[in-house]
Amino acid sequence: MQRDTLVFDLINQELQRQRHGIELIASENFTSLQVIQATGSCLTNKYAEGYPGRRYYAGCEIVDQTEQLAIDRLKQIFNIEYANVQPHSGAQANAAIALAVLQPGDRTLGLDLSMGGHLTHGSSVNYSGKTYEAHFYGVVKETGLVDYEMLEKQARELKPKLIICGASAYSRDWDYKRIRAVADEIGALVWADIAHPAGLIAKGLLSSPFEYCHIVSSTTHKTLRGPRGGVIMMGKDFENPFGQKDPKGNIRMMSSLLDLAVFPGTQGGPLEHVIAAKAIAFGEILTDEFLVYQQQVQKNAQAMAKAFMDKEYGLVSGGTDNHLMLIDLRNKNISGKKAEQALVKADITANKNMVPFDDKSAFITSGIRFGVPAITTRGMKEEHMGFVVDSIDKILMNADDEVVIASVKKQVNEFMTQFPLYPEL
Ligand SMILES: *Cc1c(COP(=O)(O)O)cnc(C)c1O
């Protein structure tokens, strides 16, 4: 067959784009070359419905081993009893958790999307808001911190079956213990979605949810720096509280409900090429190098936050504990949408984001979210944050000036040549 140069040319153009630009989308990262190689491997050809050792297809002896390695390494990273590495994405992991613990119409309580939560935590445009009766807590207007009092009040009034913590645009650590206390009062399960900060949690740089949250989900491609995908975990397995029995009449363990909810509940054949890449990424996470990386992520985020505050940018919650920050642009007279569009012209990618109590729509927004996992992987240190923030500030203050934008773009492209990306490709 003829090589498809049309598609490969486009892939090469994307590689050049990634090399030349400053990547500040908080949910993105650059995987290692070996993760890319496994993702692009012949394992994509294999059907393996089921789980290692109990598949519905023949010829799974090898992928059984790669999948088992991924499971064992993930358990070792977080020192936990249960891991499912099959979810195709974070949203798929979350759908499986909902299917495992909820019936249609059941109540859930999660962080409001407009306050930093995720679509899969009950948004009306998502299955989670269409299938279940979703309720929300927010953040405190003055501090930008999760409103635990509101969470407790809502929990006691509404008695949701599931309390969801975790966020996509929240720069602070979570008080999992406090959430578990109110959940125990009302007999709810607690689910932590650590899609964003999982890499920092893996290395002990943020509090671990496993002691207090019954179920934990994550993506593997954000701070965990693996291939695009999801995982479901539990610190400790337990008998499912809904009385669901197996064919022998024994109460099923929660692990069994979760496994069934992934396959056959919400997915068919697992992506074994991606699972092999997850195993590789998990091996990388177990090294001390990954600790040094995550420490640098935190240092870079703090240096960047300080540089923005020195220029009088308003940070929601006044700073960051993790890898990202949310900036309220209202005192700078530019919308999130316009900021995002101007920055991308200078090869700086970041995404517009609503800020808590935003008066603009989700399409326009008053905020922009910046994250440092990707630029930290490129090799940037605290001393480089000044250049990054200066470049952003120049663009935002001259968002209609094509001459300024072109000159910043040139400087950005030159600056990035110091940080080679995939020289082997
Ligand atoms: C990114 C994210 C997800 C979804 O991950 P996808 O892989 O894009 O489906 C779920 N929950 C949270 C909190 C996220 O930030």
GROMACS .gro file of C-alpha atoms and ligand atoms in nm:
model
  440
    1MET     CA    1   0.000   0.000   0.000
    2GLN     CA    2   0.115   0.353  -0.075
    3ARG     CA    3   0.241   0.559   0.219
    4ASP     CA    4  -0.022   0.816   0.314
    5THR     CA    5   0.199   1.122   0.285
    6LEU     CA    6  -0.100   1.352   0.328
    7VAL     CA    7  -0.163   1.233   0.685
    8PHE     CA    8   0.206   1.190   0.773
    9ASP     CA    9   0.280   1.543   0.651
   10LEU     CA   10   0.012   1.669   0.887
   11ILE     CA   11   0.155   1.464   1.175
   12ASN     CA   12   0.493   1.620   1.102
   13GLN     CA   13   0.340   1.968   1.099
   14GLU     CA   14   0.192   1.895   1.440
   15LEU     CA   15   0.535   1.786   1.567
   16GLN     CA   16   0.680   2.119   1.447
   17ARG     CA   17   0.396   2.306   1.617
   18GLN     CA   18   0.465   2.127   1.944
   19ARG     CA   19   0.838   2.200   1.914
   20HIS     CA   20   0.807   2.572   1.838
   21GLY     CA   21   0.542   2.673   2.085
   22ILE     CA   22   0.505   2.732   2.457
   23GLU     CA   23   0.248   2.475   2.572
   24LEU     CA   24   0.056   2.602   2.873
   25ILE     CA   25  -0.265   2.399   2.846
   26ALA     CA   26  -0.279   2.260   3.199
   27SER     CA   27  -0.410   1.920   3.088
   28GLU     CA   28  -0.135   1.856   2.831
   29ASN     CA   29   0.212   1.709   2.859
   30PHE     CA   30   0.481   1.546   2.643
   31THR     CA   31   0.516   1.172   2.694
   32SER     CA   32   0.850   0.996   2.660
   33LEU     CA   33   0.947   0.856   2.321
   34GLN     CA   34   0.896   0.499   2.450
   35VAL     CA   35   0.537   0.584   2.544
   36ILE     CA   36   0.477   0.712   2.190
   37GLN     CA   37   0.638   0.399   2.044
   38ALA     CA   38   0.419   0.164   2.248
   39THR     CA   39   0.109   0.367   2.158
   40GLY     CA   40   0.200   0.327   1.791
   41SER     CA   41   0.273  -0.046   1.820
   42CYS     CA   42   0.122  -0.369   1.680
   43LEU     CA   43  -0.072  -0.419   2.002
   44THR     CA   44  -0.337  -0.201   1.840
   45ASN     CA   45  -0.432  -0.511   1.640
   46LYS     CA   46  -0.530  -0.727   1.936
   47TYR     CA   47  -0.882  -0.792   2.064
   48ALA     CA   48  -0.878  -0.867   2.437
   49GLU     CA   49  -1.226  -0.820   2.583
   50GLY     CA   50  -1.219  -0.924   2.946
   51TYR     CA   51  -0.931  -0.905   3.192
   52PRO     CA   52  -0.585  -1.073   3.217
   53GLY     CA   53  -0.632  -1.448   3.252
   54ARG     CA   54  -1.006  -1.429   3.172
   55ARG     CA   55  -1.050  -1.304   2.816
   56TYR     CA   56  -1.319  -1.362   2.557
   57TYR     CA   57  -1.058  -1.392   2.280
   58ALA     CA   58  -0.771  -1.629   2.207
   59GLY     CA   59  -0.408  -1.523   2.177
   60CYS     CA   60  -0.404  -1.286   2.472
   61GLU     CA   61  -0.103  -1.440   2.654
   62ILE     CA   62   0.125  -1.146   2.573
   63VAL     CA   63  -0.121  -0.860   2.624
   64ASP     CA   64  -0.220  -1.028   2.951
   65GLN     CA   65   0.136  -0.959   3.066
   66THR     CA   66   0.150  -0.596   2.951
   67GLU     CA   67  -0.187  -0.524   3.110
   68GLN     CA   68  -0.088  -0.700   3.435
   69LEU     CA   69   0.233  -0.496   3.445
   70ALA     CA   70   0.030  -0.176   3.410
   71ILE     CA   71  -0.202  -0.284   3.692
   72ASP     CA   72   0.081  -0.390   3.925
   73ARG     CA   73   0.284  -0.074   3.866
   74LEU     CA   74  -0.016   0.154   3.917
   75LYS     CA   75  -0.094  -0.023   4.246
   76GLN     CA   76   0.268   0.021   4.350
   77ILE     CA   77   0.269   0.394   4.265
   78PHE     CA   78  -0.020   0.473   4.496
   79ASN     CA   79   0.023   0.177   4.737
   80ILE     CA   80  -0.333   0.059   4.669
   81GLU     CA   81  -0.532  -0.266   4.642
   82TYR     CA   82  -0.725  -0.217   4.319
   83ALA     CA   83  -0.659  -0.071   3.976
   84ASN     CA   84  -0.840  -0.097   3.641
   85VAL     CA   85  -0.628   0.035   3.353
   86GLN     CA   86  -0.877  -0.019   3.069
   87PRO     CA   87  -1.080   0.305   3.054
   88HIS     CA   88  -1.015   0.467   2.715
   89SER     CA   89  -1.018   0.816   2.871
   90GLY     CA   90  -1.093   1.006   3.189
   91ALA     CA   91  -1.454   1.051   3.088
   92GLN     CA   92  -1.486   0.675   3.023
   93ALA     CA   93  -1.345   0.597   3.368
   94ASN     CA   94  -1.599   0.833   3.520
   95ALA     CA   95  -1.889   0.685   3.323
   96ALA     CA   96  -1.797   0.340   3.451
   97ILE     CA   97  -1.786   0.460   3.813
   98ALA     CA   98  -2.129   0.619   3.777
   99LEU     CA   99  -2.267   0.301   3.621
  100ALA     CA  100  -2.119   0.091   3.903
  101VAL     CA  101  -2.259   0.290   4.194
  102LEU     CA  102  -2.568   0.479   4.069
  103GLN     CA  103  -2.912   0.400   3.936
  104PRO     CA  104  -3.076   0.643   3.690
  105GLY     CA  105  -3.227   0.930   3.887
  106ASP     CA  106  -2.995   0.891   4.189
  107ARG     CA  107  -2.859   1.209   4.342
  108THR     CA  108  -2.496   1.318   4.309
  109LEU     CA  109  -2.311   1.615   4.455
  110GLY     CA  110  -2.008   1.757   4.277
  111LEU     CA  111  -1.817   2.079   4.219
  112ASP     CA  112  -2.000   2.310   3.977
  113LEU     CA  113  -1.848   2.314   3.627
  114SER     CA  114  -1.841   2.694   3.629
  115MET     CA  115  -1.640   2.684   3.954
  116GLY     CA  116  -1.373   2.445   3.824
  117GLY     CA  117  -1.554   2.109   3.813
  118HIS     CA  118  -1.569   1.867   3.519
  119LEU     CA  119  -1.846   1.791   3.268
  120THR     CA  120  -1.866   1.431   3.389
  121HIS     CA  121  -1.950   1.544   3.743
  122GLY     CA  122  -2.312   1.619   3.658
  123SER     CA  123  -2.321   1.882   3.382
  124SER     CA  124  -2.660   1.903   3.211
  125VAL     CA  125  -2.503   1.851   2.867
  126ASN     CA  126  -2.326   1.532   2.981
  127TYR     CA  127  -2.464   1.179   3.048
  128SER     CA  128  -2.390   1.245   3.415
  129GLY     CA  129  -2.639   1.531   3.430
  130LYS     CA  130  -2.892   1.366   3.200
  131THR     CA  131  -2.899   1.027   3.374
  132TYR     CA  132  -2.863   1.127   3.738
  133GLU     CA  133  -3.004   1.405   3.955
  134ALA     CA  134  -2.694   1.620   3.984
  135HIS     CA  135  -2.642   1.883   4.252
  136PHE     CA  136  -2.345   2.107   4.308
  137TYR     CA  137  -2.132   2.290   4.558
  138GLY     CA  138  -1.908   2.582   4.469
  139VAL     CA  139  -1.618   2.787   4.595
  140VAL     CA  140  -1.622   3.075   4.843
  141LYS     CA  141  -1.644   3.404   4.655
  142GLU     CA  142  -1.389   3.589   4.871
  143THR     CA  143  -1.124   3.315   4.887
  144GLY     CA  144  -1.178   3.104   4.575
  145LEU     CA  145  -1.145   2.793   4.797
  146VAL     CA  146  -1.389   2.499   4.789
  147ASP     CA  147  -1.692   2.590   5.000
  148TYR     CA  148  -1.686   2.292   5.237
  149GLU     CA  149  -1.966   2.441   5.446
  150MET     CA  150  -2.190   2.454   5.139
  151LEU     CA  151  -2.085   2.099   5.050
  152GLU     CA  152  -2.180   1.978   5.400
  153LYS     CA  153  -2.510   2.167   5.400
  154GLN     CA  154  -2.606   2.032   5.055
  155ALA     CA  155  -2.500   1.680   5.155
  156ARG     CA  156  -2.716   1.681   5.470
  157GLU     CA  157  -3.017   1.830   5.291
  158LEU     CA  158  -3.007   1.629   4.968
  159LYS     CA  159  -2.851   1.303   5.090
  160PRO     CA  160  -2.679   1.225   4.759
  161LYS     CA  161  -2.566   0.868   4.704
  162LEU     CA  162  -2.231   0.987   4.571
  163ILE     CA  163  -2.016   1.290   4.659
  164ILE     CA  164  -1.766   1.383   4.389
  165CYS     CA  165  -1.449   1.579   4.456
  166GLY     CA  166  -1.177   1.680   4.216
  167ALA     CA  167  -1.166   1.947   3.946
  168SER     CA  168  -1.025   2.066   3.617
  169ALA     CA  169  -0.954   2.426   3.706
  170TYR     CA  170  -0.878   2.440   4.077
  171SER     CA  171  -0.528   2.527   4.195
  172ARG     CA  172  -0.554   2.416   4.559
  173ASP     CA  173  -0.530   2.091   4.752
  174TRP     CA  174  -0.845   1.912   4.878
  175ASP     CA  175  -0.963   1.827   5.231
  176TYR     CA  176  -1.068   1.468   5.159
  177LYS     CA  177  -1.103   1.388   5.530
  178ARG     CA  178  -1.368   1.655   5.576
  179ILE     CA  179  -1.567   1.528   5.276
  180ARG     CA  180  -1.553   1.169   5.402
  181ALA     CA  181  -1.681   1.278   5.745
  182VAL     CA  182  -2.005   1.421   5.602
  183ALA     CA  183  -2.039   1.130   5.358
  184ASP     CA  184  -2.028   0.885   5.650
  185GLU     CA  185  -2.297   1.089   5.826
  186ILE     CA  186  -2.538   1.044   5.534
  187GLY     CA  187  -2.419   0.708   5.405
  188ALA     CA  188  -2.279   0.838   5.076
  189LEU     CA  189  -1.981   0.711   4.880
  190VAL     CA  190  -1.694   0.951   4.803
  191TRP     CA  191  -1.529   0.955   4.463
  192ALA     CA  192  -1.217   1.163   4.396
  193ASP     CA  193  -1.139   1.247   4.033
  194ILE     CA  194  -0.766   1.329   4.036
  195ALA     CA  195  -0.733   1.361   3.657
  196HIS     CA  196  -0.533   1.681   3.694
  197PRO     CA  197  -0.306   1.653   4.001
  198ALA     CA  198  -0.246   1.272   3.993
  199GLY     CA  199   0.125   1.310   3.914
  200LEU     CA  200   0.183   1.534   4.214
  201ILE     CA  201  -0.019   1.299   4.436
  202ALA     CA  202   0.181   1.000   4.304
  203LYS     CA  203   0.498   1.157   4.442
  204GLY     CA  204   0.348   1.272   4.772
  205LEU     CA  205   0.347   1.644   4.686
  206LEU     CA  206  -0.029   1.683   4.748
  207SER     CA  207  -0.260   1.500   4.988
  208SER     CA  208  -0.356   1.149   4.889
  209PRO     CA  209  -0.728   1.080   4.847
  210PHE     CA  210  -0.699   0.705   4.899
  211GLU     CA  211  -0.745   0.695   5.275
  212TYR     CA  212  -1.076   0.884   5.263
  213CYS     CA  213  -1.227   0.835   4.917
  214HIS     CA  214  -1.388   0.502   4.833
  215ILE     CA  215  -1.314   0.530   4.461
  216VAL     CA  216  -1.055   0.734   4.270
  217SER     CA  217  -1.035   0.800   3.897
  218SER     CA  218  -0.770   0.968   3.687
  219THR     CA  219  -0.656   1.036   3.337
  220THR     CA  220  -0.310   0.909   3.246
  221HIS     CA  221  -0.206   1.187   3.006
  222LYS     CA  222  -0.204   1.499   3.224
  223THR     CA  223   0.046   1.524   3.512
  224LEU     CA  224   0.097   1.146   3.500
  225ARG     CA  225   0.263   1.206   3.159
  226GLY     CA  226   0.146   0.882   3.002
  227PRO     CA  227  -0.061   0.803   2.692
  228ARG     CA  228  -0.413   0.944   2.655
  229GLY     CA  229  -0.637   0.730   2.877
  230GLY     CA  230  -0.806   0.672   3.210
  231VAL     CA  231  -0.779   0.453   3.519
  232ILE     CA  232  -0.999   0.360   3.816
  233MET     CA  233  -0.848   0.285   4.156
  234MET     CA  234  -0.936   0.202   4.516
  235GLY     CA  235  -0.711   0.219   4.819
  236LYS     CA  236  -0.905  -0.067   4.977
  237ASP     CA  237  -1.158  -0.299   4.821
  238PHE     CA  238  -1.489  -0.349   5.005
  239GLU     CA  239  -1.822  -0.531   4.972
  240ASN     CA  240  -2.057  -0.327   4.754
  241PRO     CA  241  -2.309  -0.148   4.976
  242PHE     CA  242  -2.597  -0.208   4.731
  243GLY     CA  243  -2.623  -0.579   4.805
  244GLN     CA  244  -2.546  -0.686   4.446
  245LYS     CA  245  -2.467  -1.056   4.434
  246ASP     CA  246  -2.264  -1.276   4.202
  247PRO     CA  247  -2.418  -1.589   4.040
  248LYS     CA  248  -2.316  -1.795   4.347
  249GLY     CA  249  -2.514  -1.563   4.575
  250ASN     CA  250  -2.214  -1.393   4.739
  251ILE     CA  251  -2.211  -1.014   4.776
  252ARG     CA  252  -1.987  -0.877   4.502
  253MET     CA  253  -1.680  -0.681   4.602
  254MET     CA  254  -1.669  -0.321   4.476
  255SER     CA  255  -1.374  -0.417   4.253
  256SER     CA  256  -1.598  -0.662   4.073
  257LEU     CA  257  -1.871  -0.400   4.017
  258LEU     CA  258  -1.612  -0.154   3.881
  259ASP     CA  259  -1.454  -0.413   3.650
  260LEU     CA  260  -1.799  -0.507   3.518
  261ALA     CA  261  -1.889  -0.140   3.471
  262VAL     CA  262  -1.582  -0.085   3.249
  263PHE     CA  263  -1.631  -0.410   3.054
  264PRO     CA  264  -1.897  -0.502   2.951
  265GLY     CA  265  -2.072  -0.202   3.110
  266THR     CA  266  -1.934   0.088   2.909
  267GLN     CA  267  -1.657  -0.042   2.683
  268GLY     CA  268  -1.577  -0.326   2.446
  269GLY     CA  269  -1.222  -0.429   2.360
  270PRO     CA  270  -0.949  -0.252   2.560
  271LEU     CA  271  -0.680  -0.048   2.381
  272GLU     CA  272  -0.391  -0.285   2.459
  273HIS     CA  273  -0.137  -0.066   2.278
  274VAL     CA  274  -0.234   0.224   2.506
  275ILE     CA  275  -0.233  -0.005   2.810
  276ALA     CA  276   0.125  -0.113   2.726
  277ALA     CA  277   0.214   0.257   2.702
  278LYS     CA  278   0.046   0.313   3.039
  279ALA     CA  279   0.267   0.035   3.184
  280ILE     CA  280   0.574   0.217   3.050
  281ALA     CA  281   0.461   0.553   3.187
  282PHE     CA  282   0.386   0.395   3.525
  283GLY     CA  283   0.738   0.250   3.528
  284GLU     CA  284   0.872   0.600   3.466
  285ILE     CA  285   0.656   0.740   3.749
  286LEU     CA  286   0.812   0.490   3.991
  287THR     CA  287   1.160   0.643   3.935
  288ASP     CA  288   1.322   0.923   4.138
  289GLU     CA  289   1.355   1.125   3.817
  290PHE     CA  290   0.978   1.162   3.817
  291LEU     CA  291   0.988   1.300   4.172
  292VAL     CA  292   1.240   1.562   4.059
  293TYR     CA  293   1.011   1.641   3.764
  294GLN     CA  294   0.703   1.689   3.983
  295GLN     CA  295   0.897   1.902   4.232
  296GLN     CA  296   1.002   2.121   3.940
  297VAL     CA  297   0.640   2.138   3.822
  298GLN     CA  298   0.540   2.278   4.160
  299LYS     CA  299   0.833   2.522   4.169
  300ASN     CA  300   0.759   2.644   3.818
  301ALA     CA  301   0.390   2.692   3.896
  302GLN     CA  302   0.479   2.899   4.200
  303ALA     CA  303   0.734   3.108   4.012
  304MET     CA  304   0.483   3.167   3.732
  305ALA     CA  305   0.206   3.260   3.977
  306LYS     CA  306   0.435   3.510   4.147
  307ALA     CA  307   0.541   3.663   3.814
  308PHE     CA  308   0.174   3.712   3.720
  309MET     CA  309   0.087   3.863   4.057
  310ASP     CA  310   0.385   4.102   4.030
  311LYS     CA  311   0.216   4.230   3.714
  312GLU     CA  312  -0.114   4.267   3.899
  313TYR     CA  313  -0.292   3.973   3.743
  314GLY     CA  314  -0.566   3.834   3.967
  315LEU     CA  315  -0.517   3.467   4.053
  316VAL     CA  316  -0.826   3.283   4.170
  317SER     CA  317  -0.755   3.173   4.531
  318GLY     CA  318  -0.447   3.396   4.530
  319GLY     CA  319  -0.198   3.132   4.417
  320THR     CA  320  -0.143   2.764   4.355
  321ASP     CA  321  -0.056   2.440   4.537
  322ASN     CA  322  -0.040   2.231   4.223
  323HIS     CA  323   0.058   2.258   3.855
  324LEU     CA  324  -0.194   2.515   3.735
  325MET     CA  325  -0.341   2.856   3.797
  326LEU     CA  326  -0.661   3.028   3.696
  327ILE     CA  327  -0.635   3.397   3.613
  328ASP     CA  328  -0.925   3.637   3.637
  329LEU     CA  329  -0.868   3.883   3.354
  330ARG     CA  330  -1.144   4.127   3.447
  331ASN     CA  331  -0.905   4.396   3.577
  332LYS     CA  332  -0.708   4.366   3.250
  333ASN     CA  333  -1.005   4.440   3.024
  334ILE     CA  334  -0.967   4.138   2.800
  335SER     CA  335  -1.190   3.828   2.782
  336GLY     CA  336  -1.061   3.474   2.808
  337LYS     CA  337  -1.163   3.409   2.449
  338LYS     CA  338  -0.975   3.707   2.311
  339ALA     CA  339  -0.669   3.628   2.527
  340GLU     CA  340  -0.662   3.268   2.403
  341GLN     CA  341  -0.690   3.379   2.040
  342ALA     CA  342  -0.417   3.643   2.068
  343LEU     CA  343  -0.177   3.408   2.250
  344VAL     CA  344  -0.212   3.130   1.992
  345LYS     CA  345  -0.100   3.375   1.720
  346ALA     CA  346   0.230   3.397   1.908
  347ASP     CA  347   0.254   3.016   1.944
  348ILE     CA  348   0.154   3.024   2.310
  349THR     CA  349  -0.131   2.779   2.376
  350ALA     CA  350  -0.355   2.804   2.681
  351ASN     CA  351  -0.728   2.776   2.726
  352LYS     CA  352  -0.995   3.024   2.820
  353ASN     CA  353  -1.182   2.923   3.133
  354MET     CA  354  -1.473   3.052   3.336
  355VAL     CA  355  -1.376   3.198   3.671
  356PRO     CA  356  -1.599   3.144   3.977
  357PHE     CA  357  -1.902   3.378   3.965
  358ASP     CA  358  -1.817   3.469   3.606
  359ASP     CA  359  -2.047   3.721   3.438
  360LYS     CA  360  -1.945   3.602   3.090
  361SER     CA  361  -2.058   3.285   2.914
  362ALA     CA  362  -1.856   2.964   2.891
  363PHE     CA  363  -1.784   3.059   2.528
  364ILE     CA  364  -1.636   3.401   2.610
  365THR     CA  365  -1.523   3.368   2.978
  366SER     CA  366  -1.338   3.611   3.204
  367GLY     CA  367  -1.051   3.379   3.275
  368ILE     CA  368  -0.762   3.187   3.133
  369ARG     CA  369  -0.599   2.875   3.273
  370PHE     CA  370  -0.223   2.817   3.263
  371GLY     CA  371  -0.043   2.496   3.356
  372VAL     CA  372   0.327   2.411   3.364
  373PRO     CA  373   0.348   2.028   3.326
  374ALA     CA  374   0.433   2.044   2.954
  375ILE     CA  375   0.692   2.324   2.970
  376THR     CA  376   0.851   2.156   3.272
  377THR     CA  377   0.890   1.837   3.067
  378ARG     CA  378   1.057   2.052   2.799
  379GLY     CA  379   1.318   2.144   3.063
  380MET     CA  380   1.210   2.486   3.183
  381LYS     CA  381   1.305   2.597   3.533
  382GLU     CA  382   1.200   2.885   3.759
  383GLU     CA  383   1.435   3.127   3.580
  384HIS     CA  384   1.243   3.077   3.253
  385MET     CA  385   0.905   3.172   3.397
  386GLY     CA  386   0.987   3.544   3.369
  387PHE     CA  387   1.024   3.518   2.990
  388VAL     CA  388   0.701   3.320   2.960
  389VAL     CA  389   0.498   3.562   3.172
  390ASP     CA  390   0.652   3.870   3.003
  391SER     CA  391   0.560   3.727   2.662
  392ILE     CA  392   0.202   3.657   2.773
  393ASP     CA  393   0.168   4.003   2.926
  394LYS     CA  394   0.297   4.173   2.608
  395ILE     CA  395   0.038   3.986   2.401
  396LEU     CA  396  -0.254   4.051   2.636
  397MET     CA  397  -0.171   4.421   2.662
  398ASN     CA  398  -0.141   4.447   2.281
  399ALA     CA  399  -0.396   4.191   2.170
  400ASP     CA  400  -0.490   4.387   1.855
  401ASP     CA  401  -0.136   4.481   1.755
  402GLU     CA  402  -0.017   4.236   1.489
  403VAL     CA  403   0.335   4.385   1.493
  404VAL     CA  404   0.383   4.320   1.865
  405ILE     CA  405   0.232   3.972   1.829
  406ALA     CA  406   0.465   3.886   1.540
  407SER     CA  407   0.769   4.001   1.733
  408VAL     CA  408   0.671   3.799   2.044
  409LYS     CA  409   0.609   3.493   1.825
  410LYS     CA  410   0.961   3.524   1.683
  411GLN     CA  411   1.109   3.545   2.034
  412VAL     CA  412   0.899   3.250   2.151
  413ASN     CA  413   1.015   3.030   1.861
  414GLU     CA  414   1.380   3.124   1.923
  415PHE     CA  415   1.343   3.067   2.298
  416MET     CA  416   1.201   2.718   2.245
  417THR     CA  417   1.503   2.600   2.042
  418GLN     CA  418   1.683   2.564   2.381
  419PHE     CA  419   1.441   2.286   2.476
  420PRO     CA  420   1.458   2.008   2.216
  421LEU     CA  421   1.149   1.789   2.178
  422TYR     CA  422   1.175   1.436   2.035
  423PRO     CA  423   1.510   1.495   1.856
  424GLU     CA  424   1.488   1.130   1.742
  425LEU     CA  425   1.172   1.191   1.538
  426LIG     C1  426  -0.952   1.594   3.200
  426LIG     C2  427  -1.050   1.552   3.300
  426LIG     C3  428  -1.137   1.444   3.277
  426LIG     C4  429  -1.159   1.379   3.142
  426LIG     O1  430  -1.058   1.326   3.078
  426LIG     P1  431  -1.070   1.289   2.922
  426LIG     O2  432  -0.957   1.194   2.905
  426LIG     O3  433  -1.058   1.415   2.847
  426LIG     O4  434  -1.201   1.223   2.901
  426LIG     C5  435  -1.219   1.403   3.380
  426LIG     N1  436  -1.219   1.465   3.498
  426LIG     C6  437  -1.141   1.571   3.522
  426LIG     C7  438  -1.147   1.637   3.656
  426LIG     C8  439  -1.055   1.620   3.423
  426LIG     O5  440  -0.981   1.727   3.447
   0.00000   0.00000   0.00000
